[in-house]
Amino acid sequence: MAKIFCIANQKGGVGKTTTTVNLAAGLAKIQQRVLLIDLDPQGNATMGSGIDKRALALTVYDVLLGSATVREARQTPPKVGYDVLGANRELAGAEVELVNLEHRDRRLKAALTEVLDDYDFILIDCPPSLSLLTLNGLTCAHGVVVPMQCEYFALEGLSDLVNSIKQVHANMNRDLSIIGLLRVMFDPRITLQQQVSEQLQAHFGDKVFQTIIPRNVRLAEAPSYGLPGVVFDPGAKGSQAFIAFAREMVERVDVVLPKAKAVRKKPAAKTPAAKKAAPAQAAAKRQTPSA
């Protein structure tokens, strides 16, 4: 059964899409089955996963309006290792069309029921506002991952988001909670960022992920190649940080990583004496009463 998480922040430009695509790629690298859902009409997560949003015949827009199923609309890009339910500018008109539909804030939740057993993680890239699209994501999610820069205005945006999540938790989704805060685009040379990071840890404690995503040129370059940084340059510091974050995410939500197959040892060769004794031992075993 899939665990569903929204990557959300009501402040724009804080790395939501970068976090979503690289977390998806990082989870795929550690053998997790992942579906990425792009709920942002800009379609950046779609493009950043190697899919041309302009060429999509079916998108999350069709799924929300009920004209296509998730299985019909999802794509499997060849390089990234995860599935994508893409978006394009058509999604911008979805909110107007959803207003008059029944259960308009639960359309995505209903659509996902058919694929919950297909994945370990479903990640939703939300637009930077508490819109009807974001509500659809929050209503079906088990938790929220909040990427944020360690800057003053980011703290103000965080308080707004926390209040929004509390409202959704109280009225629409009792399972919803903040899974953790992820510090992104972090530069340890900047004193202010260090101070804000310390404030976050002091105030939110264990809700702050231990992994910190550094400011990294290769992560910034990757979208122009239509790939997550984790795939574009796996050895880059930012990519390694996202793989570490994927492992921390798995541990935090109590999902067991696939274990390596145990190597079966060949039985030791029997000595001639042991071969002669074997029939007698077997006969004695048959005659011993069971407990």
PDB file of C-alpha atoms in Angstrom:
ATOM      1  CA  MET A   1       0.000   0.000   0.000  1.00  0.00           C
ATOM      2  CA  ALA A   2       1.462   3.321  -1.083  1.00  0.00           C
ATOM      3  CA  LYS A   3       2.334   6.119   1.308  1.00  0.00           C
ATOM      4  CA  ILE A   4       1.196   9.446  -0.158  1.00  0.00           C
ATOM      5  CA  PHE A   5       3.103  12.662   0.514  1.00  0.00           C
ATOM      6  CA  CYS A   6       2.632  16.223  -0.646  1.00  0.00           C
ATOM      7  CA  ILE A   7       5.700  18.358  -1.204  1.00  0.00           C
ATOM      8  CA  ALA A   8       4.267  21.768  -0.386  1.00  0.00           C
ATOM      9  CA  ASN A   9       5.088  25.300   0.606  1.00  0.00           C
ATOM     10  CA  GLN A  10       2.893  28.349   0.090  1.00  0.00           C
ATOM     11  CA  LYS A  11       5.978  30.406  -0.741  1.00  0.00           C
ATOM     12  CA  GLY A  12       7.189  30.130  -4.341  1.00  0.00           C
ATOM     13  CA  GLY A  13      10.766  29.503  -5.417  1.00  0.00           C
ATOM     14  CA  VAL A  14      11.767  27.371  -2.438  1.00  0.00           C
ATOM     15  CA  GLY A  15      12.665  24.207  -4.361  1.00  0.00           C
ATOM     16  CA  LYS A  16       9.426  22.198  -4.213  1.00  0.00           C
ATOM     17  CA  THR A  17       9.751  20.775  -7.703  1.00  0.00           C
ATOM     18  CA  THR A  18      13.487  20.137  -7.355  1.00  0.00           C
ATOM     19  CA  THR A  19      12.763  18.309  -4.112  1.00  0.00           C
ATOM     20  CA  THR A  20       9.927  16.264  -5.618  1.00  0.00           C
ATOM     21  CA  VAL A  21      11.752  15.002  -8.706  1.00  0.00           C
ATOM     22  CA  ASN A  22      15.001  14.295  -6.871  1.00  0.00           C
ATOM     23  CA  LEU A  23      13.280  12.571  -3.955  1.00  0.00           C
ATOM     24  CA  ALA A  24      11.394  10.424  -6.490  1.00  0.00           C
ATOM     25  CA  ALA A  25      14.638   9.559  -8.277  1.00  0.00           C
ATOM     26  CA  GLY A  26      16.423   8.924  -4.981  1.00  0.00           C
ATOM     27  CA  LEU A  27      13.679   6.577  -3.793  1.00  0.00           C
ATOM     28  CA  ALA A  28      13.784   4.763  -7.138  1.00  0.00           C
ATOM     29  CA  LYS A  29      17.545   4.278  -6.717  1.00  0.00           C
ATOM     30  CA  ILE A  30      16.964   2.451  -3.443  1.00  0.00           C
ATOM     31  CA  GLN A  31      14.428   0.139  -5.077  1.00  0.00           C
ATOM     32  CA  GLN A  32      11.195   1.880  -4.109  1.00  0.00           C
ATOM     33  CA  ARG A  33       8.235   1.951  -6.508  1.00  0.00           C
ATOM     34  CA  VAL A  34       7.320   5.611  -6.997  1.00  0.00           C
ATOM     35  CA  LEU A  35       4.572   7.610  -8.711  1.00  0.00           C
ATOM     36  CA  LEU A  36       5.132  11.370  -9.056  1.00  0.00           C
ATOM     37  CA  ILE A  37       1.999  13.477  -9.507  1.00  0.00           C
ATOM     38  CA  ASP A  38       2.436  16.961 -10.934  1.00  0.00           C
ATOM     39  CA  LEU A  39      -0.356  19.170  -9.560  1.00  0.00           C
ATOM     40  CA  ASP A  40       1.235  22.435 -10.692  1.00  0.00           C
ATOM     41  CA  PRO A  41      -0.127  23.866 -13.981  1.00  0.00           C
ATOM     42  CA  GLN A  42       3.409  24.997 -14.851  1.00  0.00           C
ATOM     43  CA  GLY A  43       4.271  21.330 -15.403  1.00  0.00           C
ATOM     44  CA  ASN A  44       7.857  21.738 -14.219  1.00  0.00           C
ATOM     45  CA  ALA A  45       7.983  18.369 -12.455  1.00  0.00           C
ATOM     46  CA  THR A  46       6.717  16.765 -15.673  1.00  0.00           C
ATOM     47  CA  MET A  47       9.430  18.398 -17.783  1.00  0.00           C
ATOM     48  CA  GLY A  48      12.048  17.730 -15.110  1.00  0.00           C
ATOM     49  CA  SER A  49      11.233  14.028 -15.323  1.00  0.00           C
ATOM     50  CA  GLY A  50      11.964  13.833 -19.041  1.00  0.00           C
ATOM     51  CA  ILE A  51       8.405  14.224 -20.377  1.00  0.00           C
ATOM     52  CA  ASP A  52       7.352  16.865 -22.890  1.00  0.00           C
ATOM     53  CA  LYS A  53       4.263  18.349 -21.255  1.00  0.00           C
ATOM     54  CA  ARG A  54       3.068  19.759 -24.595  1.00  0.00           C
ATOM     55  CA  ALA A  55       2.894  16.294 -26.120  1.00  0.00           C
ATOM     56  CA  LEU A  56       0.801  14.660 -23.382  1.00  0.00           C
ATOM     57  CA  ALA A  57      -2.504  13.206 -24.564  1.00  0.00           C
ATOM     58  CA  LEU A  58      -3.738  12.583 -21.007  1.00  0.00           C
ATOM     59  CA  THR A  59      -2.753  14.406 -17.817  1.00  0.00           C
ATOM     60  CA  VAL A  60      -3.773  14.775 -14.187  1.00  0.00           C
ATOM     61  CA  TYR A  61      -6.370  17.239 -15.500  1.00  0.00           C
ATOM     62  CA  ASP A  62      -8.220  14.372 -17.210  1.00  0.00           C
ATOM     63  CA  VAL A  63      -7.943  12.255 -14.065  1.00  0.00           C
ATOM     64  CA  LEU A  64      -9.439  14.989 -11.863  1.00  0.00           C
ATOM     65  CA  LEU A  65     -12.354  15.497 -14.239  1.00  0.00           C
ATOM     66  CA  GLY A  66     -12.971  11.751 -14.459  1.00  0.00           C
ATOM     67  CA  SER A  67     -12.328  11.370 -18.192  1.00  0.00           C
ATOM     68  CA  ALA A  68      -9.273   9.110 -17.655  1.00  0.00           C
ATOM     69  CA  THR A  69      -7.918   6.796 -14.980  1.00  0.00           C
ATOM     70  CA  VAL A  70      -4.493   7.060 -13.365  1.00  0.00           C
ATOM     71  CA  ARG A  71      -3.378   3.885 -15.151  1.00  0.00           C
ATOM     72  CA  GLU A  72      -4.395   5.381 -18.495  1.00  0.00           C
ATOM     73  CA  ALA A  73      -2.738   8.757 -17.901  1.00  0.00           C
ATOM     74  CA  ARG A  74       0.507   7.825 -16.155  1.00  0.00           C
ATOM     75  CA  GLN A  75       3.795   7.772 -18.059  1.00  0.00           C
ATOM     76  CA  THR A  76       6.999   5.799 -17.523  1.00  0.00           C
ATOM     77  CA  PRO A  77       9.993   7.929 -18.597  1.00  0.00           C
ATOM     78  CA  PRO A  78      12.910   5.746 -19.719  1.00  0.00           C
ATOM     79  CA  LYS A  79      15.701   7.127 -17.513  1.00  0.00           C
ATOM     80  CA  VAL A  80      14.329   8.323 -14.193  1.00  0.00           C
ATOM     81  CA  GLY A  81      13.088   5.064 -12.651  1.00  0.00           C
ATOM     82  CA  TYR A  82       9.638   6.233 -11.550  1.00  0.00           C
ATOM     83  CA  ASP A  83       6.181   6.810 -13.063  1.00  0.00           C
ATOM     84  CA  VAL A  84       4.719  10.263 -13.686  1.00  0.00           C
ATOM     85  CA  LEU A  85       1.174  11.569 -13.774  1.00  0.00           C
ATOM     86  CA  GLY A  86       1.965  14.721 -15.708  1.00  0.00           C
ATOM     87  CA  ALA A  87       0.486  18.197 -15.981  1.00  0.00           C
ATOM     88  CA  ASN A  88       0.447  21.080 -18.439  1.00  0.00           C
ATOM     89  CA  ARG A  89      -1.304  24.418 -18.759  1.00  0.00           C
ATOM     90  CA  GLU A  90      -4.701  22.732 -19.181  1.00  0.00           C
ATOM     91  CA  LEU A  91      -4.602  22.154 -15.445  1.00  0.00           C
ATOM     92  CA  ALA A  92      -4.925  25.901 -14.840  1.00  0.00           C
ATOM     93  CA  GLY A  93      -8.585  25.674 -15.911  1.00  0.00           C
ATOM     94  CA  ALA A  94      -9.314  22.655 -13.749  1.00  0.00           C
ATOM     95  CA  GLU A  95     -10.196  24.682 -10.664  1.00  0.00           C
ATOM     96  CA  VAL A  96     -13.017  26.454 -12.468  1.00  0.00           C
ATOM     97  CA  GLU A  97     -14.385  23.176 -13.790  1.00  0.00           C
ATOM     98  CA  LEU A  98     -14.015  21.402 -10.445  1.00  0.00           C
ATOM     99  CA  VAL A  99     -16.111  23.961  -8.563  1.00  0.00           C
ATOM    100  CA  ASN A 100     -19.415  22.502  -9.746  1.00  0.00           C
ATOM    101  CA  LEU A 101     -18.398  18.845  -9.418  1.00  0.00           C
ATOM    102  CA  GLU A 102     -19.360  16.608  -6.531  1.00  0.00           C
ATOM    103  CA  HIS A 103     -16.607  15.967  -3.940  1.00  0.00           C
ATOM    104  CA  ARG A 104     -14.392  18.453  -5.764  1.00  0.00           C
ATOM    105  CA  ASP A 105     -11.684  18.346  -3.098  1.00  0.00           C
ATOM    106  CA  ARG A 106     -11.537  14.520  -3.057  1.00  0.00           C
ATOM    107  CA  ARG A 107     -11.310  13.773  -6.764  1.00  0.00           C
ATOM    108  CA  LEU A 108      -7.626  12.820  -6.649  1.00  0.00           C
ATOM    109  CA  LYS A 109      -8.092  10.613  -3.585  1.00  0.00           C
ATOM    110  CA  ALA A 110     -10.824   8.641  -5.338  1.00  0.00           C
ATOM    111  CA  ALA A 111      -8.746   8.281  -8.500  1.00  0.00           C
ATOM    112  CA  LEU A 112      -5.698   6.939  -6.660  1.00  0.00           C
ATOM    113  CA  THR A 113      -7.483   4.001  -5.045  1.00  0.00           C
ATOM    114  CA  GLU A 114      -6.884   1.810  -8.109  1.00  0.00           C
ATOM    115  CA  VAL A 115      -3.077   2.192  -7.990  1.00  0.00           C
ATOM    116  CA  LEU A 116      -2.281   2.201  -4.270  1.00  0.00           C
ATOM    117  CA  ASP A 117      -0.924  -1.339  -4.459  1.00  0.00           C
ATOM    118  CA  ASP A 118       1.262  -0.487  -7.463  1.00  0.00           C
ATOM    119  CA  TYR A 119       3.597   1.788  -5.492  1.00  0.00           C
ATOM    120  CA  ASP A 120       5.503   2.231  -2.252  1.00  0.00           C
ATOM    121  CA  PHE A 121       5.467   6.037  -2.480  1.00  0.00           C
ATOM    122  CA  ILE A 122       3.242   8.557  -4.235  1.00  0.00           C
ATOM    123  CA  LEU A 123       4.737  12.072  -4.260  1.00  0.00           C
ATOM    124  CA  ILE A 124       2.610  15.102  -5.141  1.00  0.00           C
ATOM    125  CA  ASP A 125       4.202  18.338  -6.331  1.00  0.00           C
ATOM    126  CA  CYS A 126       1.769  21.042  -5.186  1.00  0.00           C
ATOM    127  CA  PRO A 127       1.380  24.588  -6.539  1.00  0.00           C
ATOM    128  CA  PRO A 128       2.545  27.421  -4.229  1.00  0.00           C
ATOM    129  CA  SER A 129      -0.914  28.327  -2.937  1.00  0.00           C
ATOM    130  CA  LEU A 130      -3.765  26.786  -0.978  1.00  0.00           C
ATOM    131  CA  SER A 131      -5.846  26.241  -4.105  1.00  0.00           C
ATOM    132  CA  LEU A 132      -8.404  23.554  -4.928  1.00  0.00           C
ATOM    133  CA  LEU A 133      -5.584  21.621  -6.581  1.00  0.00           C
ATOM    134  CA  THR A 134      -3.486  21.745  -3.414  1.00  0.00           C
ATOM    135  CA  LEU A 135      -6.526  20.717  -1.359  1.00  0.00           C
ATOM    136  CA  ASN A 136      -6.927  17.652  -3.567  1.00  0.00           C
ATOM    137  CA  GLY A 137      -3.342  16.722  -2.775  1.00  0.00           C
ATOM    138  CA  LEU A 138      -3.598  17.383   0.962  1.00  0.00           C
ATOM    139  CA  THR A 139      -6.900  15.537   1.274  1.00  0.00           C
ATOM    140  CA  CYS A 140      -5.441  12.263   0.025  1.00  0.00           C
ATOM    141  CA  ALA A 141      -1.974  12.553   1.617  1.00  0.00           C
ATOM    142  CA  HIS A 142      -0.618  10.842   4.703  1.00  0.00           C
ATOM    143  CA  GLY A 143       1.772  13.700   5.302  1.00  0.00           C
ATOM    144  CA  VAL A 144       3.503  16.813   4.032  1.00  0.00           C
ATOM    145  CA  VAL A 145       7.188  17.363   3.329  1.00  0.00           C
ATOM    146  CA  VAL A 146       8.064  21.055   3.511  1.00  0.00           C
ATOM    147  CA  PRO A 147      11.180  22.160   1.612  1.00  0.00           C
ATOM    148  CA  MET A 148      12.391  25.548   2.761  1.00  0.00           C
ATOM    149  CA  GLN A 149      15.338  27.856   2.538  1.00  0.00           C
ATOM    150  CA  CYS A 150      16.883  29.025   5.769  1.00  0.00           C
ATOM    151  CA  GLU A 151      15.910  32.651   5.303  1.00  0.00           C
ATOM    152  CA  TYR A 152      13.706  35.076   7.233  1.00  0.00           C
ATOM    153  CA  PHE A 153      10.807  35.243   4.752  1.00  0.00           C
ATOM    154  CA  ALA A 154      10.747  31.464   4.559  1.00  0.00           C
ATOM    155  CA  LEU A 155       9.862  31.375   8.259  1.00  0.00           C
ATOM    156  CA  GLU A 156       6.866  33.641   7.639  1.00  0.00           C
ATOM    157  CA  GLY A 157       5.652  31.382   4.812  1.00  0.00           C
ATOM    158  CA  LEU A 158       6.111  28.347   7.035  1.00  0.00           C
ATOM    159  CA  SER A 159       3.725  29.676   9.674  1.00  0.00           C
ATOM    160  CA  ASP A 160       1.048  30.212   7.011  1.00  0.00           C
ATOM    161  CA  LEU A 161       1.516  26.664   5.725  1.00  0.00           C
ATOM    162  CA  VAL A 162       1.330  25.144   9.202  1.00  0.00           C
ATOM    163  CA  ASN A 163      -1.992  26.910   9.788  1.00  0.00           C
ATOM    164  CA  SER A 164      -3.336  25.676   6.448  1.00  0.00           C
ATOM    165  CA  ILE A 165      -2.329  22.095   7.234  1.00  0.00           C
ATOM    166  CA  LYS A 166      -4.049  22.340  10.629  1.00  0.00           C
ATOM    167  CA  GLN A 167      -7.262  23.453   8.927  1.00  0.00           C
ATOM    168  CA  VAL A 168      -7.152  20.587   6.413  1.00  0.00           C
ATOM    169  CA  HIS A 169      -6.368  18.141   9.234  1.00  0.00           C
ATOM    170  CA  ALA A 170      -9.349  19.368  11.270  1.00  0.00           C
ATOM    171  CA  ASN A 171     -11.895  19.476   8.454  1.00  0.00           C
ATOM    172  CA  MET A 172     -10.874  17.135   5.638  1.00  0.00           C
ATOM    173  CA  ASN A 173      -8.105  14.665   6.449  1.00  0.00           C
ATOM    174  CA  ARG A 174      -7.480  13.482  10.000  1.00  0.00           C
ATOM    175  CA  ASP A 175      -4.432  11.475   8.842  1.00  0.00           C
ATOM    176  CA  LEU A 176      -2.585  14.554   7.597  1.00  0.00           C
ATOM    177  CA  SER A 177       0.506  15.781   9.419  1.00  0.00           C
ATOM    178  CA  ILE A 178       3.829  17.417   8.688  1.00  0.00           C
ATOM    179  CA  ILE A 179       6.313  14.609   8.138  1.00  0.00           C
ATOM    180  CA  GLY A 180       9.282  16.927   8.233  1.00  0.00           C
ATOM    181  CA  LEU A 181      10.990  20.141   7.188  1.00  0.00           C
ATOM    182  CA  LEU A 182      13.760  19.827   4.614  1.00  0.00           C
ATOM    183  CA  ARG A 183      16.437  22.518   4.513  1.00  0.00           C
ATOM    184  CA  VAL A 184      17.309  23.168   0.863  1.00  0.00           C
ATOM    185  CA  MET A 185      19.695  25.408  -1.086  1.00  0.00           C
ATOM    186  CA  PHE A 186      21.737  25.638   2.094  1.00  0.00           C
ATOM    187  CA  ASP A 187      25.010  27.547   2.162  1.00  0.00           C
ATOM    188  CA  PRO A 188      26.864  27.025   5.468  1.00  0.00           C
ATOM    189  CA  ARG A 189      29.029  30.096   4.784  1.00  0.00           C
ATOM    190  CA  ILE A 190      26.055  32.405   5.321  1.00  0.00           C
ATOM    191  CA  THR A 191      25.612  33.205   9.001  1.00  0.00           C
ATOM    192  CA  LEU A 192      21.894  33.988   8.667  1.00  0.00           C
ATOM    193  CA  GLN A 193      21.190  30.567   7.184  1.00  0.00           C
ATOM    194  CA  GLN A 194      22.995  28.879  10.053  1.00  0.00           C
ATOM    195  CA  GLN A 195      20.963  30.915  12.545  1.00  0.00           C
ATOM    196  CA  VAL A 196      17.627  30.116  10.876  1.00  0.00           C
ATOM    197  CA  SER A 197      18.595  26.446  10.708  1.00  0.00           C
ATOM    198  CA  GLU A 198      19.274  26.448  14.449  1.00  0.00           C
ATOM    199  CA  GLN A 199      15.935  28.169  15.092  1.00  0.00           C
ATOM    200  CA  LEU A 200      14.118  25.504  13.080  1.00  0.00           C
ATOM    201  CA  GLN A 201      15.767  22.711  15.032  1.00  0.00           C
ATOM    202  CA  ALA A 202      15.070  24.415  18.366  1.00  0.00           C
ATOM    203  CA  HIS A 203      11.390  25.008  17.539  1.00  0.00           C
ATOM    204  CA  PHE A 204      10.462  21.911  15.517  1.00  0.00           C
ATOM    205  CA  GLY A 205      12.931  19.368  16.930  1.00  0.00           C
ATOM    206  CA  ASP A 206      12.583  15.943  15.301  1.00  0.00           C
ATOM    207  CA  LYS A 207      10.316  17.383  12.612  1.00  0.00           C
ATOM    208  CA  VAL A 208      13.441  18.758  10.908  1.00  0.00           C
ATOM    209  CA  PHE A 209      15.119  16.208   8.656  1.00  0.00           C
ATOM    210  CA  GLN A 210      18.755  15.569   9.482  1.00  0.00           C
ATOM    211  CA  THR A 211      19.685  15.663   5.806  1.00  0.00           C
ATOM    212  CA  ILE A 212      20.499  19.117   4.429  1.00  0.00           C
ATOM    213  CA  ILE A 213      20.420  19.782   0.676  1.00  0.00           C
ATOM    214  CA  PRO A 214      23.295  22.099  -0.267  1.00  0.00           C
ATOM    215  CA  ARG A 215      23.173  24.786  -2.913  1.00  0.00           C
ATOM    216  CA  ASN A 216      24.531  22.910  -5.924  1.00  0.00           C
ATOM    217  CA  VAL A 217      25.144  23.931  -9.536  1.00  0.00           C
ATOM    218  CA  ARG A 218      24.532  20.445 -10.941  1.00  0.00           C
ATOM    219  CA  LEU A 219      21.063  20.305  -9.375  1.00  0.00           C
ATOM    220  CA  ALA A 220      20.292  23.657 -10.985  1.00  0.00           C
ATOM    221  CA  GLU A 221      21.547  22.493 -14.400  1.00  0.00           C
ATOM    222  CA  ALA A 222      19.666  19.185 -14.451  1.00  0.00           C
ATOM    223  CA  PRO A 223      16.171  20.499 -15.407  1.00  0.00           C
ATOM    224  CA  SER A 224      17.537  21.950 -18.661  1.00  0.00           C
ATOM    225  CA  TYR A 225      18.402  18.357 -19.625  1.00  0.00           C
ATOM    226  CA  GLY A 226      14.965  17.080 -18.591  1.00  0.00           C
ATOM    227  CA  LEU A 227      16.348  14.982 -15.745  1.00  0.00           C
ATOM    228  CA  PRO A 228      16.471  15.023 -11.940  1.00  0.00           C
ATOM    229  CA  GLY A 229      19.907  15.895 -10.602  1.00  0.00           C
ATOM    230  CA  VAL A 230      20.123  12.429  -9.022  1.00  0.00           C
ATOM    231  CA  VAL A 231      20.030  10.930 -12.538  1.00  0.00           C
ATOM    232  CA  PHE A 232      21.856  13.722 -14.386  1.00  0.00           C
ATOM    233  CA  ASP A 233      24.927  13.629 -12.122  1.00  0.00           C
ATOM    234  CA  PRO A 234      24.635  10.985  -9.371  1.00  0.00           C
ATOM    235  CA  GLY A 235      28.046  11.905  -7.963  1.00  0.00           C
ATOM    236  CA  ALA A 236      27.279  15.578  -7.335  1.00  0.00           C
ATOM    237  CA  LYS A 237      27.010  16.704  -3.711  1.00  0.00           C
ATOM    238  CA  GLY A 238      23.385  17.745  -4.174  1.00  0.00           C
ATOM    239  CA  SER A 239      22.482  14.386  -5.729  1.00  0.00           C
ATOM    240  CA  GLN A 240      24.178  12.462  -2.945  1.00  0.00           C
ATOM    241  CA  ALA A 241      22.276  14.566  -0.422  1.00  0.00           C
ATOM    242  CA  PHE A 242      18.955  13.682  -2.050  1.00  0.00           C
ATOM    243  CA  ILE A 243      19.788   9.975  -2.021  1.00  0.00           C
ATOM    244  CA  ALA A 244      20.600  10.296   1.683  1.00  0.00           C
ATOM    245  CA  PHE A 245      17.302  12.140   2.127  1.00  0.00           C
ATOM    246  CA  ALA A 246      15.434   9.331   0.354  1.00  0.00           C
ATOM    247  CA  ARG A 247      16.892   6.829   2.821  1.00  0.00           C
ATOM    248  CA  GLU A 248      15.984   9.059   5.756  1.00  0.00           C
ATOM    249  CA  MET A 249      12.479   9.434   4.350  1.00  0.00           C
ATOM    250  CA  VAL A 250      12.061   5.668   4.135  1.00  0.00           C
ATOM    251  CA  GLU A 251      13.220   5.270   7.719  1.00  0.00           C
ATOM    252  CA  ARG A 252      10.951   8.046   8.948  1.00  0.00           C
ATOM    253  CA  VAL A 253       7.790   6.588   7.451  1.00  0.00           C
ATOM    254  CA  ASP A 254       8.726   3.109   8.627  1.00  0.00           C
ATOM    255  CA  VAL A 255       8.978   1.507   5.212  1.00  0.00           C
ATOM    256  CA  VAL A 256      11.319  -1.463   5.114  1.00  0.00           C
ATOM    257  CA  LEU A 257      13.972  -1.237   2.426  1.00  0.00           C
ATOM    258  CA  PRO A 258      14.321  -4.278   0.168  1.00  0.00           C
ATOM    259  CA  LYS A 259      16.871  -6.557   1.723  1.00  0.00           C
ATOM    260  CA  ALA A 260      19.679  -8.093  -0.265  1.00  0.00           C
ATOM    261  CA  LYS A 261      19.043 -11.707  -1.119  1.00  0.00           C
ATOM    262  CA  ALA A 262      20.824 -14.031   1.259  1.00  0.00           C
ATOM    263  CA  VAL A 263      23.534 -16.148  -0.342  1.00  0.00           C
ATOM    264  CA  ARG A 264      22.707 -19.803   0.122  1.00  0.00           C
ATOM    265  CA  LYS A 265      25.651 -21.777   1.405  1.00  0.00           C
ATOM    266  CA  LYS A 266      26.318 -25.205  -0.027  1.00  0.00           C
ATOM    267  CA  PRO A 267      26.044 -27.966   2.586  1.00  0.00           C
ATOM    268  CA  ALA A 268      29.391 -29.258   3.744  1.00  0.00           C
ATOM    269  CA  ALA A 269      30.444 -32.527   2.134  1.00  0.00           C
ATOM    270  CA  LYS A 270      29.827 -35.538   4.360  1.00  0.00           C
ATOM    271  CA  THR A 271      32.730 -37.693   5.429  1.00  0.00           C
ATOM    272  CA  PRO A 272      32.536 -41.459   4.776  1.00  0.00           C
ATOM    273  CA  ALA A 273      31.882 -42.047   8.495  1.00  0.00           C
ATOM    274  CA  ALA A 274      29.033 -39.556   8.484  1.00  0.00           C
ATOM    275  CA  LYS A 275      27.495 -41.204   5.413  1.00  0.00           C
ATOM    276  CA  LYS A 276      27.468 -44.605   7.194  1.00  0.00           C
ATOM    277  CA  ALA A 277      25.898 -43.081  10.328  1.00  0.00           C
ATOM    278  CA  ALA A 278      23.173 -41.181   8.459  1.00  0.00           C
ATOM    279  CA  PRO A 279      20.666 -44.077   8.019  1.00  0.00           C
ATOM    280  CA  ALA A 280      20.858 -44.966  11.718  1.00  0.00           C
ATOM    281  CA  GLN A 281      20.386 -41.349  12.748  1.00  0.00           C
ATOM    282  CA  ALA A 282      17.339 -41.031  10.485  1.00  0.00           C
ATOM    283  CA  ALA A 283      15.785 -44.175  11.936  1.00  0.00           C
ATOM    284  CA  ALA A 284      16.317 -42.906  15.492  1.00  0.00           C
ATOM    285  CA  LYS A 285      14.712 -39.594  14.598  1.00  0.00           C
ATOM    286  CA  ARG A 286      11.600 -41.349  13.245  1.00  0.00           C
ATOM    287  CA  GLN A 287      11.220 -43.335  16.460  1.00  0.00           C
ATOM    288  CA  THR A 288      11.507 -40.294  18.777  1.00  0.00           C
ATOM    289  CA  PRO A 289       8.020 -39.106  19.893  1.00  0.00           C
ATOM    290  CA  SER A 290       7.214 -35.528  18.911  1.00  0.00           C
ATOM    291  CA  ALA A 291       6.666 -32.896  21.636  1.00  0.00           C
TER     292      ALA A 291
END
